[in-house]
Amino acid sequence: MKDQQDISKYVSGAYFEVNIGGISGLSGKFTSVRGLGMALEYETYFEGGSMAPHFLVGNAIPQQLILEQGTVTEKDSFAEWISDVNSGVSLPTSGDISLKDAAGNEMRSWHITDAVLVSYSGPEMDSNSPQLAISRIVLMYGGCT
């Protein structure tokens, strides 16, 4: 019984706090974050007389970060970011994602780099159903630590 209580304090009420892009960016809380990771290209070569391959690290492969079911805490800055993207200005930016427990204590954090906005989906407009302010945001980014 004690194990179930210990697990519930980490699962119940947990959320992700996202801060990307500073003044003109995204600041909000989300229930789901997918796509945190990193991938690299490698070039394989063989030196004369050796059968063992050698690997040269190439560029980072852009990853897709998906934020779902959230609320934006700084409405004006996210609207400004969308406006900039709609105007053709999409500068890569960096930011942080933190997993928080129900009490707001940070459990784990990630730093992402070179993020750009790919898409945004607002909630379905149904007056009989409460929805969160954002259904889905998709970002491309260069890496995470």
C-alpha positions as CSV (number, residue, x, y, z in Angstrom):
1,M,0.0,0.0,0.0
2,K,2.9,2.4,0.8
3,D,4.3,1.9,-2.7
4,Q,1.1,3.0,-4.3
5,Q,1.1,6.2,-2.2
6,D,4.7,7.0,-3.2
7,I,3.9,6.5,-6.9
8,S,0.8,8.7,-6.8
9,K,2.7,11.7,-5.5
10,Y,4.8,11.7,-8.7
11,V,1.9,11.0,-11.2
12,S,-1.1,12.9,-9.9
13,G,-1.3,16.5,-10.9
14,A,2.1,16.5,-12.7
15,Y,2.6,18.9,-15.6
16,F,5.2,20.4,-17.9
17,E,6.2,24.0,-17.6
18,V,7.5,25.3,-20.9
19,N,9.5,28.6,-21.4
20,I,10.8,29.0,-25.0
21,G,12.0,32.2,-26.7
22,G,12.0,34.7,-23.9
23,I,10.1,38.0,-24.4
24,S,8.6,36.9,-27.8
25,G,8.0,33.2,-27.3
26,L,6.1,30.6,-25.4
27,S,5.5,30.4,-21.7
28,G,2.9,27.9,-20.5
29,K,1.9,24.7,-18.8
30,F,1.2,21.4,-20.7
31,T,-0.1,18.0,-19.8
32,S,1.8,16.2,-22.6
33,V,5.3,16.7,-24.1
34,R,6.6,14.4,-26.8
35,G,9.7,14.3,-28.9
36,L,12.4,15.2,-26.4
37,G,15.6,13.7,-27.7
38,M,18.6,14.1,-30.0
39,A,19.9,12.5,-33.1
40,L,23.2,13.0,-34.9
41,E,24.5,12.2,-38.4
42,Y,27.7,10.2,-38.6
43,E,30.0,9.8,-41.5
44,T,31.8,6.4,-41.7
45,Y,35.3,6.0,-43.2
46,F,38.0,3.4,-43.3
47,E,41.7,4.1,-43.0
48,G,44.0,2.3,-45.3
49,G,45.1,-1.1,-43.9
50,S,42.4,-1.1,-41.2
51,M,39.1,-3.0,-41.4
52,A,37.6,-1.2,-38.4
53,P,35.4,1.7,-39.3
54,H,35.9,5.2,-37.9
55,F,33.0,7.6,-37.3
56,L,33.0,11.4,-37.7
57,V,30.2,13.2,-36.0
58,G,28.2,15.3,-38.4
59,N,25.3,17.7,-37.8
60,A,22.5,17.3,-35.4
61,I,19.3,16.1,-37.1
62,P,16.3,18.4,-36.2
63,Q,13.8,16.8,-33.9
64,Q,10.1,17.5,-33.6
65,L,8.7,18.6,-30.2
66,I,5.0,18.3,-29.6
67,L,3.3,20.1,-26.7
68,E,-0.3,19.1,-26.1
69,Q,-3.2,20.2,-23.9
70,G,-1.9,23.3,-22.3
71,T,-2.4,26.9,-21.4
72,V,-0.2,29.8,-22.3
73,T,0.5,32.0,-19.3
74,E,1.9,34.9,-21.2
75,K,-0.7,35.3,-23.9
76,D,0.7,38.4,-25.6
77,S,4.2,37.0,-26.1
78,F,2.9,33.8,-27.8
79,A,0.6,35.9,-30.0
80,E,3.6,38.1,-30.9
81,W,5.6,34.9,-31.8
82,I,2.8,33.7,-34.1
83,S,2.6,37.1,-35.6
84,D,6.3,37.1,-36.3
85,V,6.1,33.7,-38.0
86,N,3.1,34.8,-40.1
87,S,5.2,37.8,-41.2
88,G,8.0,35.5,-42.3
89,V,10.3,36.0,-39.3
90,S,11.2,32.7,-37.7
91,L,14.5,33.0,-35.8
92,P,15.7,29.9,-33.9
93,T,15.5,30.3,-30.2
94,S,16.2,28.2,-27.1
95,G,14.3,27.4,-23.9
96,D,13.5,25.1,-21.0
97,I,11.0,22.4,-20.3
98,S,10.5,21.3,-16.6
99,L,8.5,18.4,-15.3
100,K,6.7,19.6,-12.2
101,D,4.8,17.6,-9.5
102,A,1.4,18.6,-8.2
103,A,3.0,21.0,-5.6
104,G,5.0,22.7,-8.4
105,N,8.4,21.2,-7.4
106,E,10.7,20.6,-10.3
107,M,11.3,16.9,-10.9
108,R,13.4,17.0,-14.1
109,S,14.3,19.7,-16.7
110,W,15.5,19.8,-20.3
111,H,17.1,22.6,-22.3
112,I,16.3,22.8,-26.0
113,T,18.2,24.8,-28.6
114,D,17.4,26.2,-32.1
115,A,13.6,25.9,-31.7
116,V,11.2,27.2,-34.4
117,L,7.5,27.2,-34.5
118,V,6.0,24.7,-37.0
119,S,2.3,24.6,-36.1
120,Y,-0.3,25.7,-33.6
121,S,-3.8,24.2,-33.0
122,G,-6.2,26.0,-30.7
123,P,-9.1,24.2,-28.9
124,E,-12.3,23.1,-30.6
125,M,-14.9,25.8,-30.2
126,D,-17.8,24.1,-28.4
127,S,-19.7,26.2,-25.8
128,N,-20.8,23.0,-24.0
129,S,-17.3,21.6,-23.5
130,P,-14.5,23.2,-21.5
131,Q,-11.3,23.1,-23.4
132,L,-7.7,24.1,-22.6
133,A,-6.4,27.2,-24.4
134,I,-4.0,25.2,-26.7
135,S,-4.6,21.7,-28.1
136,R,-1.2,21.3,-29.8
137,I,2.0,23.1,-30.6
138,V,4.7,21.6,-32.8
139,L,8.3,22.9,-32.8
140,M,11.4,21.8,-34.7
141,Y,14.6,22.0,-32.6
142,G,18.2,21.3,-33.0
143,G,19.1,19.5,-29.7
144,C,18.3,19.0,-26.1
145,T,20.3,18.5,-22.9
